[in-house]
PDB file of C-alpha atoms and ligand atoms in Angstrom:
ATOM      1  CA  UNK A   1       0.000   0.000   0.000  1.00 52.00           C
ATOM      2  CA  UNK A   2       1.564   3.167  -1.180  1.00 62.00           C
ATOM      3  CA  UNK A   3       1.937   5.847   2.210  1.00 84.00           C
ATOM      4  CA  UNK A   4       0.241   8.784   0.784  1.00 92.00           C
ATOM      5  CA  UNK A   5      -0.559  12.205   2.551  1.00 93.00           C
ATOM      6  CA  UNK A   6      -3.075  13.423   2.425  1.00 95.00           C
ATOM      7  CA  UNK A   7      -3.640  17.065   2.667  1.00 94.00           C
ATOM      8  CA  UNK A   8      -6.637  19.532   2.017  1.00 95.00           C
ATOM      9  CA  UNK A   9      -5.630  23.781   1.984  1.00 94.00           C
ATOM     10  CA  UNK A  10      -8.849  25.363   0.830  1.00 93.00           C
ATOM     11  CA  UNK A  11      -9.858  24.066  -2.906  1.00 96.00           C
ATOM     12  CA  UNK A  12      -5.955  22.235  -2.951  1.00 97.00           C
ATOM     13  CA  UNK A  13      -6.104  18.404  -2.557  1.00 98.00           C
ATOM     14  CA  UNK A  14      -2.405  17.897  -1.625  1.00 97.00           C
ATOM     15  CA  UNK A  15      -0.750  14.299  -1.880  1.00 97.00           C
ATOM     16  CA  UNK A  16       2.675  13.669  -1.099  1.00 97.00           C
ATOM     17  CA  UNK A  17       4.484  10.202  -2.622  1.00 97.00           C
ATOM     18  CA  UNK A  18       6.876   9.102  -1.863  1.00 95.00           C
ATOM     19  CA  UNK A  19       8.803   8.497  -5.019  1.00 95.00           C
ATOM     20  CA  UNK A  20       7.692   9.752  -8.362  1.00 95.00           C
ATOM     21  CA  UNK A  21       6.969   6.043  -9.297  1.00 96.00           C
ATOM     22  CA  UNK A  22       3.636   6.176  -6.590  1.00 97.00           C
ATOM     23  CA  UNK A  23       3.412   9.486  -7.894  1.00 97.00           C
ATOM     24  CA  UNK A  24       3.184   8.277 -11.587  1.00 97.00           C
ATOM     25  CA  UNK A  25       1.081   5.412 -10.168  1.00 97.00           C
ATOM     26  CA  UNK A  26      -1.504   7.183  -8.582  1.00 98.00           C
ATOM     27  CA  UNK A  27      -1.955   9.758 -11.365  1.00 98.00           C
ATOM     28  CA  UNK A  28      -2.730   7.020 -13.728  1.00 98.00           C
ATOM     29  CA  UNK A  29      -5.820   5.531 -11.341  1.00 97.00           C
ATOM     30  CA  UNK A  30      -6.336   8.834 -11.212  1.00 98.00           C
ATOM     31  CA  UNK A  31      -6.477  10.030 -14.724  1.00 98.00           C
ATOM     32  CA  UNK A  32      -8.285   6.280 -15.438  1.00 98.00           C
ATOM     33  CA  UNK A  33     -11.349   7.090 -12.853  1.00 98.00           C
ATOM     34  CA  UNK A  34     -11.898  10.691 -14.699  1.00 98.00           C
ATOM     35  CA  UNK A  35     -11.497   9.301 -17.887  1.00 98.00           C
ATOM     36  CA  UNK A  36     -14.317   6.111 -17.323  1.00 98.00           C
ATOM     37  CA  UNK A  37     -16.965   8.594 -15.936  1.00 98.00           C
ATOM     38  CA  UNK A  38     -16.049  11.200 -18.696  1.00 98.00           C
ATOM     39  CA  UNK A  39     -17.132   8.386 -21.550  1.00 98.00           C
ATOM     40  CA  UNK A  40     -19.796   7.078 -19.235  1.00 98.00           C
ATOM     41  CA  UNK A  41     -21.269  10.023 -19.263  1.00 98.00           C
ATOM     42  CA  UNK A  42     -20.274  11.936 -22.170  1.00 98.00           C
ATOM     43  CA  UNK A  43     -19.413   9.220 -24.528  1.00 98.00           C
ATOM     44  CA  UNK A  44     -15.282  11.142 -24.395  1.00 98.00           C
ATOM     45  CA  UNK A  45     -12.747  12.206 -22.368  1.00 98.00           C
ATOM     46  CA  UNK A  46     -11.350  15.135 -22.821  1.00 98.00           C
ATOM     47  CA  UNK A  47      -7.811  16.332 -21.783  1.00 98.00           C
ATOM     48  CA  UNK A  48      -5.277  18.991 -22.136  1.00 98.00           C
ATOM     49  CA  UNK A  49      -1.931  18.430 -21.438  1.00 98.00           C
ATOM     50  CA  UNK A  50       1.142  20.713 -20.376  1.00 98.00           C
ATOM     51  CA  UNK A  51       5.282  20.198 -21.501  1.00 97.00           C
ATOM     52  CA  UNK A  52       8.315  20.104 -19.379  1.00 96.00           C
ATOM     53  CA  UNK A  53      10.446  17.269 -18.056  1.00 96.00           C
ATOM     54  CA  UNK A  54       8.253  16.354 -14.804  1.00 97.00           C
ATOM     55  CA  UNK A  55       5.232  14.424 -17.265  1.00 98.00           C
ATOM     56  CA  UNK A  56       7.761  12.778 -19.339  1.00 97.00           C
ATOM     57  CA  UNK A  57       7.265   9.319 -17.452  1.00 97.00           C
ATOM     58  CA  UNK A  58       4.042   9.770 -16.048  1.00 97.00           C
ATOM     59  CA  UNK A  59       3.119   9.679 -20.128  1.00 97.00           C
ATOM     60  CA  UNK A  60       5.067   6.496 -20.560  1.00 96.00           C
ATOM     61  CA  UNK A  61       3.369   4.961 -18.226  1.00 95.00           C
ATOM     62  CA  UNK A  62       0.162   6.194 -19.734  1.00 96.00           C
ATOM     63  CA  UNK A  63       1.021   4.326 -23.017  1.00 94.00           C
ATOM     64  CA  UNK A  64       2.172   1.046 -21.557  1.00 94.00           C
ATOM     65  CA  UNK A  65      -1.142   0.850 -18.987  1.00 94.00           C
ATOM     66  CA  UNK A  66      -3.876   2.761 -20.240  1.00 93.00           C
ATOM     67  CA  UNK A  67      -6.814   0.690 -21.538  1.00 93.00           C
ATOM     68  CA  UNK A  68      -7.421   0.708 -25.281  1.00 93.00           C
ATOM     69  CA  UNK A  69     -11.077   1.070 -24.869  1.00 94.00           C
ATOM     70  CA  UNK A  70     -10.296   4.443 -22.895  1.00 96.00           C
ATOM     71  CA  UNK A  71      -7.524   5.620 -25.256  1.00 96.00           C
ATOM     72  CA  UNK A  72      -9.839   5.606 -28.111  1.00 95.00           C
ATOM     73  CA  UNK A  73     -12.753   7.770 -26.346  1.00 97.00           C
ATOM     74  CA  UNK A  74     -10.157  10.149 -25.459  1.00 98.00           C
ATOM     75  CA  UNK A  75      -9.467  13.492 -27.138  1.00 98.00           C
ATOM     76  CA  UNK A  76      -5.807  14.827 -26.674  1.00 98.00           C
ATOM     77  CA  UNK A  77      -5.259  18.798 -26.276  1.00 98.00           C
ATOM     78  CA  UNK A  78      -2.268  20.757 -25.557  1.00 98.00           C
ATOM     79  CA  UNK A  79      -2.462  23.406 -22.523  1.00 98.00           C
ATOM     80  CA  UNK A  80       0.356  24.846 -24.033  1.00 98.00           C
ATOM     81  CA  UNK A  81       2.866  24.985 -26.928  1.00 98.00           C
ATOM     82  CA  UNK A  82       6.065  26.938 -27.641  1.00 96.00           C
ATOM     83  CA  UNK A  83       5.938  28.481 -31.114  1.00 96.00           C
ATOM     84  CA  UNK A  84       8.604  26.231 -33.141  1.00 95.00           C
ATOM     85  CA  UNK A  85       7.548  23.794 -35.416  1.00 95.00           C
ATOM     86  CA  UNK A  86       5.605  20.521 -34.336  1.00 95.00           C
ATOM     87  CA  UNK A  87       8.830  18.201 -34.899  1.00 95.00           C
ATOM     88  CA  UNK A  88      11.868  20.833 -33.533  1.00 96.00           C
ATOM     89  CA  UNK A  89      13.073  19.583 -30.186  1.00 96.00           C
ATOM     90  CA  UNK A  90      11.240  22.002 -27.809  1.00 95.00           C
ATOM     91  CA  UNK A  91       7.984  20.901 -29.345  1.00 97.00           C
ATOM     92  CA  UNK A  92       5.197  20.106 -26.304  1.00 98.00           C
ATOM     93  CA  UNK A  93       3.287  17.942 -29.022  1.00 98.00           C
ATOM     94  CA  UNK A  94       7.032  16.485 -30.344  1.00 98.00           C
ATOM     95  CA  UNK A  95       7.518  15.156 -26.646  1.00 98.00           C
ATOM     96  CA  UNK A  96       4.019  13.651 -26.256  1.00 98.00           C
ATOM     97  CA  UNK A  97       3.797  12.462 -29.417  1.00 97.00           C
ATOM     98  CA  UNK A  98       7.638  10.541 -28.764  1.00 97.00           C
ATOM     99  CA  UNK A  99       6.014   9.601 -24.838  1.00 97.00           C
ATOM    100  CA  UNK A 100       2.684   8.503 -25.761  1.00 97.00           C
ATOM    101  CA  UNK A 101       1.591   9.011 -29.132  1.00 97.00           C
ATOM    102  CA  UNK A 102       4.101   6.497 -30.747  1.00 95.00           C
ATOM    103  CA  UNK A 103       2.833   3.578 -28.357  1.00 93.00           C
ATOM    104  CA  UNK A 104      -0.929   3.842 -28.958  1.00 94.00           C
ATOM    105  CA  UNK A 105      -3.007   3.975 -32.158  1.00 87.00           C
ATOM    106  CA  UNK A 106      -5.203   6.948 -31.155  1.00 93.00           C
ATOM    107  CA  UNK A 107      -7.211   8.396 -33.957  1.00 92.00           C
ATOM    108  CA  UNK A 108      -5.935  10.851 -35.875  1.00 95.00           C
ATOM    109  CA  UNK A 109      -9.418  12.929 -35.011  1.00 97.00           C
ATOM    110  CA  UNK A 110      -8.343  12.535 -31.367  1.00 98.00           C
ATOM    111  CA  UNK A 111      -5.475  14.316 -31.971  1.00 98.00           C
ATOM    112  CA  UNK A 112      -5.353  18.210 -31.131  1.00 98.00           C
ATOM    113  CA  UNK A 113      -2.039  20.052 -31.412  1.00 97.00           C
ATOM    114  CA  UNK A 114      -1.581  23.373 -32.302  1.00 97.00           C
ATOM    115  CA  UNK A 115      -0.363  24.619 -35.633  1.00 95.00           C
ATOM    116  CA  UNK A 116       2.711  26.120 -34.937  1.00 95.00           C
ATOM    117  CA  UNK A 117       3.914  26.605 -38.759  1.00 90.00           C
ATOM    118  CA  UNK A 118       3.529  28.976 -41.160  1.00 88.00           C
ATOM    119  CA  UNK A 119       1.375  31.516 -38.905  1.00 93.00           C
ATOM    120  CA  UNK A 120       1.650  33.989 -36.275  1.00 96.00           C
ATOM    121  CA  UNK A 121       1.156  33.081 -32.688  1.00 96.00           C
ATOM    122  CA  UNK A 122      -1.883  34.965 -32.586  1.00 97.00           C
ATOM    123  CA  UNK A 123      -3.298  33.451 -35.882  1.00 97.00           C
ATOM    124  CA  UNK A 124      -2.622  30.220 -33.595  1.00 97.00           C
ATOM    125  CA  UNK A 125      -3.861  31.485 -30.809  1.00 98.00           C
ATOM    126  CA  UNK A 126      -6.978  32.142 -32.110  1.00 98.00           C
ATOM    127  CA  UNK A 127      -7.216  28.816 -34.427  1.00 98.00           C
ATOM    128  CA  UNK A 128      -6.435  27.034 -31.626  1.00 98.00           C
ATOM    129  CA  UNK A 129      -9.444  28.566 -29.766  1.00 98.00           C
ATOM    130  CA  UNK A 130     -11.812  27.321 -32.709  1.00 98.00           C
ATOM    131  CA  UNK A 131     -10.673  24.411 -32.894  1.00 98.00           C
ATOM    132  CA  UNK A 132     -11.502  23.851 -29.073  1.00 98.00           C
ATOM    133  CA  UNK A 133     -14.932  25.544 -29.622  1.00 98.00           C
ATOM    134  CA  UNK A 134     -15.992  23.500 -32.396  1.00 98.00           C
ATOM    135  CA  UNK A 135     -14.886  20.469 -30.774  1.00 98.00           C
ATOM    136  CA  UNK A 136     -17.214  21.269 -27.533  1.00 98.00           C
ATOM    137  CA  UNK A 137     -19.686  22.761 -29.516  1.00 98.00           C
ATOM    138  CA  UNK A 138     -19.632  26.024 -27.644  1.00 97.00           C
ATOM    139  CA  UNK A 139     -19.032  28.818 -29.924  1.00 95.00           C
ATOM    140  CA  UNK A 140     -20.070  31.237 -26.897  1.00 95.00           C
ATOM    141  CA  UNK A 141     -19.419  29.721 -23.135  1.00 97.00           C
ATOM    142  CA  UNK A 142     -16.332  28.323 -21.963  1.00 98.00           C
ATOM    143  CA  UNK A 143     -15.801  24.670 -22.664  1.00 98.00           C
ATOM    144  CA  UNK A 144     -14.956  22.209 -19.797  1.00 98.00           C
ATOM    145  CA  UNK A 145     -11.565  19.937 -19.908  1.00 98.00           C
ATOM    146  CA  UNK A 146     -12.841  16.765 -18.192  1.00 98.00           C
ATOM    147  CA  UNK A 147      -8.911  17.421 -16.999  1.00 98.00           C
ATOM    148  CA  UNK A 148      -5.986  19.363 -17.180  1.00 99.00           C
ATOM    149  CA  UNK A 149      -2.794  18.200 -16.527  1.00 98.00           C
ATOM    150  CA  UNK A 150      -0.116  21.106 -15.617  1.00 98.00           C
ATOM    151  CA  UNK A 151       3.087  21.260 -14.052  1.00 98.00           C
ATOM    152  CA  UNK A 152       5.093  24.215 -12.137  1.00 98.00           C
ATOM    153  CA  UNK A 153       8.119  26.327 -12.950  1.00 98.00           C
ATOM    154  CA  UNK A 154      10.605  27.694 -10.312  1.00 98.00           C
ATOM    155  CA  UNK A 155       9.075  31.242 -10.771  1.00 98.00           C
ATOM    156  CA  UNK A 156       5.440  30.199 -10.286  1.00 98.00           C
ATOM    157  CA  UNK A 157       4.325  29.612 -14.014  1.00 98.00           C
ATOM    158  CA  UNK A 158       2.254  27.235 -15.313  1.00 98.00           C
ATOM    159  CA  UNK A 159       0.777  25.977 -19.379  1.00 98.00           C
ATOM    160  CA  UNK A 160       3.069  29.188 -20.596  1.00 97.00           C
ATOM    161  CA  UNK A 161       1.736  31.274 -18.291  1.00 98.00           C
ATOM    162  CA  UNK A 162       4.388  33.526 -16.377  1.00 97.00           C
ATOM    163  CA  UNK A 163       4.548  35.835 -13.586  1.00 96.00           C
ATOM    164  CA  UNK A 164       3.797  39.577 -14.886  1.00 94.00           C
ATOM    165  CA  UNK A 165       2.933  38.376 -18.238  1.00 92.00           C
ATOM    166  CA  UNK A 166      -0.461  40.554 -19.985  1.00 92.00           C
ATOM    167  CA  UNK A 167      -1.576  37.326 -21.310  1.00 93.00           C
ATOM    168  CA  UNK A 168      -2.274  36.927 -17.227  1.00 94.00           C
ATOM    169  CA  UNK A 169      -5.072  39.201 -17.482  1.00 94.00           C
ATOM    170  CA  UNK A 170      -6.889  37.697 -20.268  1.00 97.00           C
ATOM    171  CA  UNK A 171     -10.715  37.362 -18.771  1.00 96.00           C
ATOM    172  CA  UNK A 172     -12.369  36.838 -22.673  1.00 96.00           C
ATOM    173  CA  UNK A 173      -9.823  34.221 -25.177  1.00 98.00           C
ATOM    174  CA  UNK A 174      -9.379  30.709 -24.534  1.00 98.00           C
ATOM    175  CA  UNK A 175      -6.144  30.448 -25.760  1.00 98.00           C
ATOM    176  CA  UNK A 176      -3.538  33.606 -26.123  1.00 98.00           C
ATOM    177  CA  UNK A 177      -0.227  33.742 -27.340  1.00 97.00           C
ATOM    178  CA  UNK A 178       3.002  34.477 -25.013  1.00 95.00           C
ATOM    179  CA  UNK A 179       5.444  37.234 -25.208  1.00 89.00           C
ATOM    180  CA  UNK A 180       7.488  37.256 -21.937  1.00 84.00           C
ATOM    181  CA  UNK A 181      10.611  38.702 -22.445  1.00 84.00           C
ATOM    182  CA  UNK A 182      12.445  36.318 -19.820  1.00 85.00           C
ATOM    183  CA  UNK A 183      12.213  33.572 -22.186  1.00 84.00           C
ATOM    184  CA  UNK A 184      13.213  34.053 -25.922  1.00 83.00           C
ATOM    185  CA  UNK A 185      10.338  31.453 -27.102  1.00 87.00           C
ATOM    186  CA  UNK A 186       6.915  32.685 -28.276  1.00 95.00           C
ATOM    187  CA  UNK A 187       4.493  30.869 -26.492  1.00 96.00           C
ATOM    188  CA  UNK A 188       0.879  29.372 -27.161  1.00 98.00           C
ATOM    189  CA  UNK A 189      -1.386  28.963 -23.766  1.00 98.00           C
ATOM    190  CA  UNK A 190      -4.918  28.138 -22.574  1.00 98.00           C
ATOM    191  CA  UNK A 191      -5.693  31.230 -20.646  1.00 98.00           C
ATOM    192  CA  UNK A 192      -6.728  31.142 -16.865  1.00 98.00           C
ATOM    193  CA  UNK A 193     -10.825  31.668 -17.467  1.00 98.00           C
ATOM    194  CA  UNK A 194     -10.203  28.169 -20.033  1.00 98.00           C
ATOM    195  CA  UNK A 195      -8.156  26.761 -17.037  1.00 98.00           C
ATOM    196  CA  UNK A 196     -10.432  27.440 -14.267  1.00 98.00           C
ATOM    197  CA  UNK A 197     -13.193  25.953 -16.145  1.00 98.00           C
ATOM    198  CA  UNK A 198     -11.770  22.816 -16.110  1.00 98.00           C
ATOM    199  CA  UNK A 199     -13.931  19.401 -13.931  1.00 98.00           C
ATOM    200  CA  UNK A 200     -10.524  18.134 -13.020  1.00 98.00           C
ATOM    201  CA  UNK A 201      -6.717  19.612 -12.798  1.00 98.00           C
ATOM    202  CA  UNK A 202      -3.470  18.260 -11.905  1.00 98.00           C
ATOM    203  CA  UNK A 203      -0.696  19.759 -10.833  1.00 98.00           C
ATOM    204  CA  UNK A 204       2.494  17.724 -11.085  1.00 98.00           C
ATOM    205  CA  UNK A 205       5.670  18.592  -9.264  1.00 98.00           C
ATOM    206  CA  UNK A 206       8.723  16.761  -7.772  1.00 97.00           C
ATOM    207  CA  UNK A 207      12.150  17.299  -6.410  1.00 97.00           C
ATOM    208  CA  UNK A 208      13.687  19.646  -4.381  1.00 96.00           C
ATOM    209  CA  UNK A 209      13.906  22.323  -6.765  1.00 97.00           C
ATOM    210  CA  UNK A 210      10.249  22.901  -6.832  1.00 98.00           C
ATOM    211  CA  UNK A 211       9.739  22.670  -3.069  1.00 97.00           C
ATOM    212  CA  UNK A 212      10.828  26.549  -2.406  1.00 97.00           C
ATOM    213  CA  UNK A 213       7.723  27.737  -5.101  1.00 98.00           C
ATOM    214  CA  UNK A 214       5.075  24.935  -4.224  1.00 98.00           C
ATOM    215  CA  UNK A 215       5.643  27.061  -0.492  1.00 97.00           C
ATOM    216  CA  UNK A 216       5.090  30.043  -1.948  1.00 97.00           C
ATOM    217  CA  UNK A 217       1.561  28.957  -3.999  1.00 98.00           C
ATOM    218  CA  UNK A 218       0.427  26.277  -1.218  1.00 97.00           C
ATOM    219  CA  UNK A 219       1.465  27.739   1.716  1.00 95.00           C
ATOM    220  CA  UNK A 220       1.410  31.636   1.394  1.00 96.00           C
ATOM    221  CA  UNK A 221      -0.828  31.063  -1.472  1.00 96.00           C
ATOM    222  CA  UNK A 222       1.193  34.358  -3.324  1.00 97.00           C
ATOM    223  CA  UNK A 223      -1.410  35.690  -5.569  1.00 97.00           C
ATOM    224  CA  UNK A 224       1.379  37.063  -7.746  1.00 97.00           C
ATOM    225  CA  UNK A 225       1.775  33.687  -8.875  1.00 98.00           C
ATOM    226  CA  UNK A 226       0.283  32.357 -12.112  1.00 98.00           C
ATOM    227  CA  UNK A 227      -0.165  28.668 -10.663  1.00 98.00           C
ATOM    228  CA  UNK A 228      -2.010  30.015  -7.465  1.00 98.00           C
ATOM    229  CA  UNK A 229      -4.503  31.687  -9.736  1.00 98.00           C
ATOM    230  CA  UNK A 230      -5.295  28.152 -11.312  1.00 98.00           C
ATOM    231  CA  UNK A 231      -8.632  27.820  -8.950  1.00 97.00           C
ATOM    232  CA  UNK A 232     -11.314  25.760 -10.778  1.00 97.00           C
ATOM    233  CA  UNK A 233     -14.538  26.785  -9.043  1.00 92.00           C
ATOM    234  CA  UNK A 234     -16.704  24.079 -10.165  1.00 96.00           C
ATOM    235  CA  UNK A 235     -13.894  21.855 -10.590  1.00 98.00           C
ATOM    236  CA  UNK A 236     -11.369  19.904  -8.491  1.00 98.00           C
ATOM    237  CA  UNK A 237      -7.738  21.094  -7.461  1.00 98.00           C
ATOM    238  CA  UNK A 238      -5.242  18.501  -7.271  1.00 98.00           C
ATOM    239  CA  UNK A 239      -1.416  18.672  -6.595  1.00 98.00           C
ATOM    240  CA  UNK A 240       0.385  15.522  -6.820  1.00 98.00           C
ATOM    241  CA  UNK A 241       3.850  15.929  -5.236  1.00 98.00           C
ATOM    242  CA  UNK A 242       6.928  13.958  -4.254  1.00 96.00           C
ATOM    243  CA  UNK A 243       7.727  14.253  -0.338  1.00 94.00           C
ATOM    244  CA  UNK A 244      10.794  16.923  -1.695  1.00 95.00           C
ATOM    245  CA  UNK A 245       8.828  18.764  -3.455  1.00 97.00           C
ATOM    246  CA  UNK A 246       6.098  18.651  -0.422  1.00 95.00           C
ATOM    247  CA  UNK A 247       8.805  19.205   2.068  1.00 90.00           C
ATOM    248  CA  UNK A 248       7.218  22.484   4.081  1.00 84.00           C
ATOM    249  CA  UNK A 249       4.297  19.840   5.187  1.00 81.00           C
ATOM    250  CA  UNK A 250       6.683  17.913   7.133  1.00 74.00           C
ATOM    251  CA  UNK A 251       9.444  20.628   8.089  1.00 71.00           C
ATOM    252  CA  UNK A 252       9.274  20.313  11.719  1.00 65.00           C
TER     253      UNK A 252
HETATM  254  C1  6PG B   1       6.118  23.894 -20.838  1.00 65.03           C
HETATM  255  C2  6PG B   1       5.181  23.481 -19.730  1.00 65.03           C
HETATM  256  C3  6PG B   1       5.518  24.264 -18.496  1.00 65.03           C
HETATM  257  C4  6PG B   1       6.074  23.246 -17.509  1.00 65.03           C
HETATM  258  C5  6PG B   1       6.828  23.920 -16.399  1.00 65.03           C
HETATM  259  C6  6PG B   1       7.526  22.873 -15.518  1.00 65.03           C
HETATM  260  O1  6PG B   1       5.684  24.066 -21.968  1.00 65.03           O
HETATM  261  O2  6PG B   1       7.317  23.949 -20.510  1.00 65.03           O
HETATM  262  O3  6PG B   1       3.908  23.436 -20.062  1.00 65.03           O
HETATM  263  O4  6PG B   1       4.467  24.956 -17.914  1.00 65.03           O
HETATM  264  O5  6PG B   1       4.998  22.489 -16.979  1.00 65.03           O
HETATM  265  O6  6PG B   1       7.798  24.766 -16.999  1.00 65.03           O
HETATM  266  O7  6PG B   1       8.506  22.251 -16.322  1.00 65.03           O
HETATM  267  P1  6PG B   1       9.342  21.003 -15.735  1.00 65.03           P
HETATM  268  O8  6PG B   1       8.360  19.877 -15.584  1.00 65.03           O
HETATM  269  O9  6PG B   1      10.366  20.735 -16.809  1.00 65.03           O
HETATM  270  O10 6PG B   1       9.922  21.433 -14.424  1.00 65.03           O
END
């Protein structure tokens, strides 16, 4: 039996693993139990998910254990992209498509990247936001992600976006593109009123390095902070952490 924390600050469900294999584990029975009610009651599941290093084997995992008959109910989104082309090496959809994408047979209609090439990020932006809309069939309210998988930076980001950043203050678009001149990438992110809609979202962190940040949103809960804004409010909250990353809950 894995020996999970459990802890609950406000709309946050906090669980600390371990290792990043429970961690892993447990976000697959997690992402299986949203995903069966999703189709049972929708007839799909859909999900957005987010880049980095810190999914990379969680989405193995995904494509080695996931049911078929789930995989082929389930629509695949991107929370995020950075604006190079869908095969150059900092690619979000490159890395899921090499982590899950190459292991399961999902329809190609299940597929949802964004078109990074020949466009603007704007233009992409905005296609990207059609694309969503005429998927849910919702040309006017805000679609809900049966889940949303996102991760942390060191500064407090999360999807692409950063501390400061305009595309912060988006209350209208779906999806807006990402100028922030700490990074040299143009960027490609849901926006926090697409976010917030969500029925289920993930936060996945480990290691020390993230510990020092995950205090700041979690405990001070630093409004200044793009990931503390993430606050679904007919949806649930979840951060699924490593016991370093976790490490102010048991700082005696
Ligand atoms: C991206 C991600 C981004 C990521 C964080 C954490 O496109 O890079 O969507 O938001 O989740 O930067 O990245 P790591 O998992 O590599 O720490």
């Amino acid at each position: 039996m894995e020996n999970i924390i459990k802890i609950t600050l406000g709309p946050r469900k906090i669980y600390l693993f371990s290792t990043y294999y429970e961690l892993s584990r447990f976000t697959l029975k997690t992402w299986e139990k949203i995903s069966r009610l999703a189709i049972e009651l929708r007839g799909h599941f859909t999900v957005a998910l987010s880049g980095g290093s810190t999914p990379v084997g969680f989405y193995q995992n995904l494509s080695f254990y996931l049911p078929h008959t789930l995989w082929k109910k389930t629509h695949l989104f991107l929370a995020d992209e950075r604006f190079v082309p869908l095969d150059h090496e900092e690619s979000n959809f490159r890395m899921i498509q090499k982590n899950i994408l190459k292991r399961i047979n999902l329809p190609k209609a299940n597929i949802h990247p964004m078109a990074t090439e020949n466009t603007d990020p704007d233009t992409c932006a905005k296609k990207y936001e059609q694309t969503i809309r005429e998927f849910f069939h919702s040309e006017k309210k805000i679609p809900p992600f049966d889940l949303i998988l996102l991760g942390i930076g060191e500064d407090g980001h999360t999807a692409s976006l950063f501390p400061g950043a305009s595309a912060l203050q988006e209350t209208h678009r779906l999806v807006v593109p990402v100028q922030y001149e700490k990074i040299k990438q143009k960027r490609i992110s849901f926006s926090l009123p697409l976010i917030n809609k969500a029925r289920n979202i993930i936060f996945l962190a480990y290691g020390q390095n993230k510990a020092p940040i995950l205090s700041e949103v979690l405990e001070k809960n630093n409004q200044t902070l793009p990931a503390s804004l993430v606050d679904p409010k007919e949806g649930r909250l979840f951060f699924f952490l490593d016991k370093e990353a976790g490490e102010f809950f048991h700082r005696d």
